[in-house]
Short mmCIF file of C-alpha atoms in Angstrom, two decimals:
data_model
loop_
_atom_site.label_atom_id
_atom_site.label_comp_id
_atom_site.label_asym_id
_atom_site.label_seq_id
_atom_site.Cartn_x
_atom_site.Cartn_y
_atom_site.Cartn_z
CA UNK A 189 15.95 67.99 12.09
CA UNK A 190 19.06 69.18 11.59
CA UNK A 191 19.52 72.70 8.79
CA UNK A 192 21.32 70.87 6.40
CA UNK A 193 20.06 67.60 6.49
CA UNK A 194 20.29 65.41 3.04
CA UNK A 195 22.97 68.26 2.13
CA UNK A 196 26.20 67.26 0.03
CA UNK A 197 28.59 70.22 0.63
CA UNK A 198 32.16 70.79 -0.84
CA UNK A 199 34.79 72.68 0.99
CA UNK A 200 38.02 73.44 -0.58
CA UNK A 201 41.25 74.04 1.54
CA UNK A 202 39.72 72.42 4.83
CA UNK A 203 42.32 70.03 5.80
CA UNK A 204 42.94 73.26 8.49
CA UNK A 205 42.08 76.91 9.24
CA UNK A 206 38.84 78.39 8.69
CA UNK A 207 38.02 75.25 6.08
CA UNK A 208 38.46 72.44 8.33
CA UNK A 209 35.93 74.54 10.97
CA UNK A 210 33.56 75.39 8.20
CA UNK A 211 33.11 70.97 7.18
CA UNK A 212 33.01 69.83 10.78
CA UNK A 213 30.38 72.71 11.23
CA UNK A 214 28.59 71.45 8.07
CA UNK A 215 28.81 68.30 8.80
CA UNK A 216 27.56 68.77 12.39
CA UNK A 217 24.12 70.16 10.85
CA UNK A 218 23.67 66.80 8.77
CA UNK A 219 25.42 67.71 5.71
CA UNK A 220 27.55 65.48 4.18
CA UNK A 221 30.94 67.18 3.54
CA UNK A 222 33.89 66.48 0.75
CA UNK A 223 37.03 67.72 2.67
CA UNK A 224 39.28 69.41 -0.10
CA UNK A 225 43.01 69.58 0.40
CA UNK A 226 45.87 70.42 -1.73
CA UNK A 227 48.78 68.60 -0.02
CA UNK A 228 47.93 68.29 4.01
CA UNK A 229 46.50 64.59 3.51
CA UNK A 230 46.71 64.10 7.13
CA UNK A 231 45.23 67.14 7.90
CA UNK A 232 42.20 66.50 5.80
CA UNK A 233 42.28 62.66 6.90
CA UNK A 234 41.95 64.42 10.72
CA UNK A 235 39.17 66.27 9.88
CA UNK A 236 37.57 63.48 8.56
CA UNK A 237 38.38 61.32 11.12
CA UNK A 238 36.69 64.35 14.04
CA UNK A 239 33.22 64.47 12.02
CA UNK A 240 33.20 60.91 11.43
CA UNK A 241 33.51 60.35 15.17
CA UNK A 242 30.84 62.44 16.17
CA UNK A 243 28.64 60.86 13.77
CA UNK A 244 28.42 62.76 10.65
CA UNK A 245 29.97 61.92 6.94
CA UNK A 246 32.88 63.22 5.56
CA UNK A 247 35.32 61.96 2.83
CA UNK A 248 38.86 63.70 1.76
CA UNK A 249 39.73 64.55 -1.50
CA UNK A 250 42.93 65.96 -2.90
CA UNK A 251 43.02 68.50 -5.38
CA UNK A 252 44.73 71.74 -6.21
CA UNK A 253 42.19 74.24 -7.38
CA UNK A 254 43.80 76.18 -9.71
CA UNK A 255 44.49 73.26 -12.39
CA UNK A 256 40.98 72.85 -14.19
CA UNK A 257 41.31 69.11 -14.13
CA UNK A 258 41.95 68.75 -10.52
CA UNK A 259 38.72 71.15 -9.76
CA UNK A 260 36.39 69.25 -12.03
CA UNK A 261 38.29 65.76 -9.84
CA UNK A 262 36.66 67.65 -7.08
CA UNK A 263 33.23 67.64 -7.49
CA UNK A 264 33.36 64.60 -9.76
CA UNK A 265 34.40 63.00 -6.21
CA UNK A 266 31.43 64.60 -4.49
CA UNK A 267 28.85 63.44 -7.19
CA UNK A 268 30.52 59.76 -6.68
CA UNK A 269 30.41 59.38 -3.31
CA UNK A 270 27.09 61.38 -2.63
CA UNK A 271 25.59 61.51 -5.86
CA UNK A 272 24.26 65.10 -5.86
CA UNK A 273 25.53 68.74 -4.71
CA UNK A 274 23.93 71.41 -2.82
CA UNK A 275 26.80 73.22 -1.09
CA UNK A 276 30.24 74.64 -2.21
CA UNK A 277 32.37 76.58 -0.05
CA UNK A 278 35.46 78.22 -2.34
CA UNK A 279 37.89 78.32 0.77
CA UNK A 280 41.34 77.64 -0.58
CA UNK A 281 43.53 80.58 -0.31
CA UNK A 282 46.99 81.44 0.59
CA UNK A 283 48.50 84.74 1.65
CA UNK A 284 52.21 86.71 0.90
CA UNK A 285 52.50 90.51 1.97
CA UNK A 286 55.17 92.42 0.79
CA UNK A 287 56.09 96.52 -0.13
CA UNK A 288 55.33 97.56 -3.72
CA UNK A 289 58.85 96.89 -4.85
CA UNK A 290 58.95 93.47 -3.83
CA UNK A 291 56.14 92.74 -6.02
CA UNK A 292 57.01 89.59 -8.54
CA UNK A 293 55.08 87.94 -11.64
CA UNK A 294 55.11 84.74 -9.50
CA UNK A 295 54.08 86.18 -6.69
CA UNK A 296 51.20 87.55 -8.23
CA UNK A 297 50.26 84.51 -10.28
CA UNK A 298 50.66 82.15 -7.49
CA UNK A 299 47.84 84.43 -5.40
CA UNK A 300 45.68 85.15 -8.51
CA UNK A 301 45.41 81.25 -9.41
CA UNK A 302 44.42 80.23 -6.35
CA UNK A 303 42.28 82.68 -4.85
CA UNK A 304 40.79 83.75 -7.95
CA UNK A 305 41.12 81.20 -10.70
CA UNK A 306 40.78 78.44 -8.27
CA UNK A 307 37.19 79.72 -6.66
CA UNK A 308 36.22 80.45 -10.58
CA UNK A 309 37.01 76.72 -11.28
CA UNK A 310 35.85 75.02 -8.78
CA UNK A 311 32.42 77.29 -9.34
CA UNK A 312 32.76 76.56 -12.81
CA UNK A 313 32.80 72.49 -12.45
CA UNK A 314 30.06 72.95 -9.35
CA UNK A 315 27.49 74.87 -11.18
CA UNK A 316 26.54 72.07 -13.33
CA UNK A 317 24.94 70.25 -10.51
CA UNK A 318 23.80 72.81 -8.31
CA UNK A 319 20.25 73.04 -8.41
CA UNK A 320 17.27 75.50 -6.85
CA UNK A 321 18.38 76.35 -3.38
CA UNK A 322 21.89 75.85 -3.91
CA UNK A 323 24.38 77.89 -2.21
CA UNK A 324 27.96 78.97 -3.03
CA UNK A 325 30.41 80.73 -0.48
CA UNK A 326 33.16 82.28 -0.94
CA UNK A 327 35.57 83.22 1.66
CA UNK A 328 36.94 86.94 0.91
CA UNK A 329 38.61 88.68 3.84
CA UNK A 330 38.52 92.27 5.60
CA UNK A 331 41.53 93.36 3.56
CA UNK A 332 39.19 94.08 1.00
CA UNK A 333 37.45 97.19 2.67
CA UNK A 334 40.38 97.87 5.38
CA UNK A 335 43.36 97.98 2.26
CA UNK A 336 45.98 97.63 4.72
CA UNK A 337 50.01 98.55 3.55
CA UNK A 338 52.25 95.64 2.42
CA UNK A 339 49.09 93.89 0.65
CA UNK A 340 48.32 94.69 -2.94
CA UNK A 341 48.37 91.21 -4.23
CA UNK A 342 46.41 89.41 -1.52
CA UNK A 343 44.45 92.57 -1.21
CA UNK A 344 43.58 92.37 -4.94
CA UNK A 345 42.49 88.66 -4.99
CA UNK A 346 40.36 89.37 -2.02
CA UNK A 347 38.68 92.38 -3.74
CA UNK A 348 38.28 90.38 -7.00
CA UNK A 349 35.99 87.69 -5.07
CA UNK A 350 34.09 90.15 -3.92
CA UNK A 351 33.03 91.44 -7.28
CA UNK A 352 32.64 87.83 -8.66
CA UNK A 353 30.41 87.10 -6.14
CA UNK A 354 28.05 89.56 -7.44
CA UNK A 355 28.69 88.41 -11.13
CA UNK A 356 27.75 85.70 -10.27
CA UNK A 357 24.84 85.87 -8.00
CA UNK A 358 23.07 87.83 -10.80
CA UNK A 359 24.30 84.58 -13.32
CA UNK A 360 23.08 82.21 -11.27
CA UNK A 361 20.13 83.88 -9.36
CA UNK A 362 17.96 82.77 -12.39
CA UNK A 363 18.43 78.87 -11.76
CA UNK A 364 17.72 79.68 -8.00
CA UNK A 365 21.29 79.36 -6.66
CA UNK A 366 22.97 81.69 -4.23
CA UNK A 367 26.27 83.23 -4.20
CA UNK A 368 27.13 85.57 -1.26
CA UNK A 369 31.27 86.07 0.46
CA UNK A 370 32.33 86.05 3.93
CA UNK A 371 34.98 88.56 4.80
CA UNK A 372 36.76 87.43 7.86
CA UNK A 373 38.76 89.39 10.19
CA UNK A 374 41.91 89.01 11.51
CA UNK A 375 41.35 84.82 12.81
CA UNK A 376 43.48 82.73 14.76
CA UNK A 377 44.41 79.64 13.04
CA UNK A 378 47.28 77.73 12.18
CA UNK A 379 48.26 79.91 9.79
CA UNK A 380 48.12 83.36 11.24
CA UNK A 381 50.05 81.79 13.86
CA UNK A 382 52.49 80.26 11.77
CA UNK A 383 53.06 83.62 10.03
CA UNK A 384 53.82 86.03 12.72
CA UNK A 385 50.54 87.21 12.55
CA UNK A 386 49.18 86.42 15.84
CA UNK A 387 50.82 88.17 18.67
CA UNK A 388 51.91 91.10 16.19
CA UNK A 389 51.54 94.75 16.34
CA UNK A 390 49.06 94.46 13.65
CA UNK A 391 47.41 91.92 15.48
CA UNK A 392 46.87 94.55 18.89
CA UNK A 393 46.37 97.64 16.07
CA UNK A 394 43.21 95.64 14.87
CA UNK A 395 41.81 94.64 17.91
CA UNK A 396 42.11 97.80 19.55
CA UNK A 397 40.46 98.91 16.66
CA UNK A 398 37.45 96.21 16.79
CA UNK A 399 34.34 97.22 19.23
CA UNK A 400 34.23 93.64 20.10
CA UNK A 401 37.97 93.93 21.45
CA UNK A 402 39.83 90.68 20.17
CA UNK A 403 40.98 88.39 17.60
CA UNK A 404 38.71 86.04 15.66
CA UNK A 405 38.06 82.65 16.15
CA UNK A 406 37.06 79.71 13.35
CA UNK A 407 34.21 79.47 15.79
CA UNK A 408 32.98 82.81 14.97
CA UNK A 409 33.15 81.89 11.00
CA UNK A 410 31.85 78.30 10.85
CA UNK A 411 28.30 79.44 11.98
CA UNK A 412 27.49 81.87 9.50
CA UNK A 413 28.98 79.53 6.61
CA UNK A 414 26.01 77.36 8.31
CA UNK A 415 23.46 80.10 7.84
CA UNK A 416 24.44 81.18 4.07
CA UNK A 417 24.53 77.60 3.21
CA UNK A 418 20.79 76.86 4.54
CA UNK A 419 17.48 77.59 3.61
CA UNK A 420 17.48 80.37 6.60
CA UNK A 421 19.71 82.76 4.01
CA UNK A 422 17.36 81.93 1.16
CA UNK A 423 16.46 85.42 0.38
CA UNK A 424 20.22 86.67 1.04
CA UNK A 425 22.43 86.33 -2.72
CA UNK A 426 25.33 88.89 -3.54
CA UNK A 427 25.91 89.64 -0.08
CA UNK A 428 29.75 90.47 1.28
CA UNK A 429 28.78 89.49 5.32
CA UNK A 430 32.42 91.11 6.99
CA UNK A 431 32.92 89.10 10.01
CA UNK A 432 35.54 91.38 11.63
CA UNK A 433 34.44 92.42 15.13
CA UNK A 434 33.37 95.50 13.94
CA UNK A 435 36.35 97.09 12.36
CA UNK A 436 35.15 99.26 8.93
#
């Protein structure tokens, strides 16, 4: 038998990236997997359409996860369709870097309210039906522990998940559900690609800097999002797990 057989899971923000890895790996463990997006239909629709075809269940749902209404219309859809939750994986995020005196009020509210106030609202609506063994992750990132220049927003939000995560592992430890972070790397996706990112000088900086000598792949997240969300972690709750290769 699959690990997460009989599973409902929610991912937000997996119509690509890191997201869209973490639901097809879900799904491929016999979870059944809401694919949250906030305006990629077609991306979500794809990822739908690649763990559909190898057999497993998947349905998209739009929703931006900073507007309470549209994070409750999240897991309402999940309960719908699937009629129970076990699994929510607060994924949605978005990135800007920039020197101190670029710094803007919208630049900071647009990161805070959906890296922050989207995972806390999404958490908020999920918690209701998450029972014993249920399992919340939340994807941080290394910037919390490496700080690097040109990042105090994103840096911030990042370091703010990781103390909510603790919050609220000690909240919710008592009705049996877990709450741990994983703090990825630099990871090739879409979006680091997109951005400049990949191919950069930070990009060789950090890997020369990682014992395990290279970028990170969404195949080296997806497992462990696997682990944390099955009854193999079941002991593990206000853990940050960095997934960087090694760099501290």
């Amino acid at each position: 038998m699959s690990k997460l057989t009989g599973k409902v899971a929610v991912v937000t923000g997996a119509s690509k990236g890191i997201g869209a890895g973490i639901a097809k790996a879900l799904a491929a463990e016999g979870a059944s997997v809401v694919v949250n997006y906030a305006s990629s239909k077609a991306g979500a629709d794809a990822v739908v359409a690649a763990i559909t075809a190898a057999g497993g269940k998947a349905v998209a749902v739009g929703g931006d996860v900073s507007k309470a209404a549209e994070a409750q219309g999240i897991i309402d859809a999940a309960i719908k369709t699937y009629g129970k939750l076990d699994v929510l994986v607060n994924n949605s995020g978005i990135y800007e870097f920039g020197a101190l005196e670029a710094i803007t009020e919208e630049s900071f509210h647009k990161m805070f309210n959906i890296n922050v106030l989207g995972a806390l609202l999404v958490t908020q609506a999920a918690a209701k039906h998450l029972g014993e063994g249920g399992s919340i992750i939340n994807i941080g990132s290394g910037v919390s522990r490496l700080t690097p220049p040109y990042s105090s927003i994103y840096t911030g939000t990042k370091g703010a998940l990781d103390a909510i995560t603790g919050v609220l592992a000690r909240e919710l430890g008592p009705r049996k559900i877990r709450v741990n972070t994983i703090n990825p790397g630099m990871i090739e996706t879409e979006g680091t690609i997109s951005g400049g990112m990949i191919g950069s000088e930070l990009e060789k900086q950090l890997v020369s800097q990682a014992p395990l000598g290279r970028t990170g792949q969404v195949g080296d997240i997806a497992p462990i999002a696997v682990f944390l969300a099955s009854d193999d972690s079941a002991w593990l709750t206000g853990e940050q797990l960095l997934a960087t290769g090694g760099i501290r």
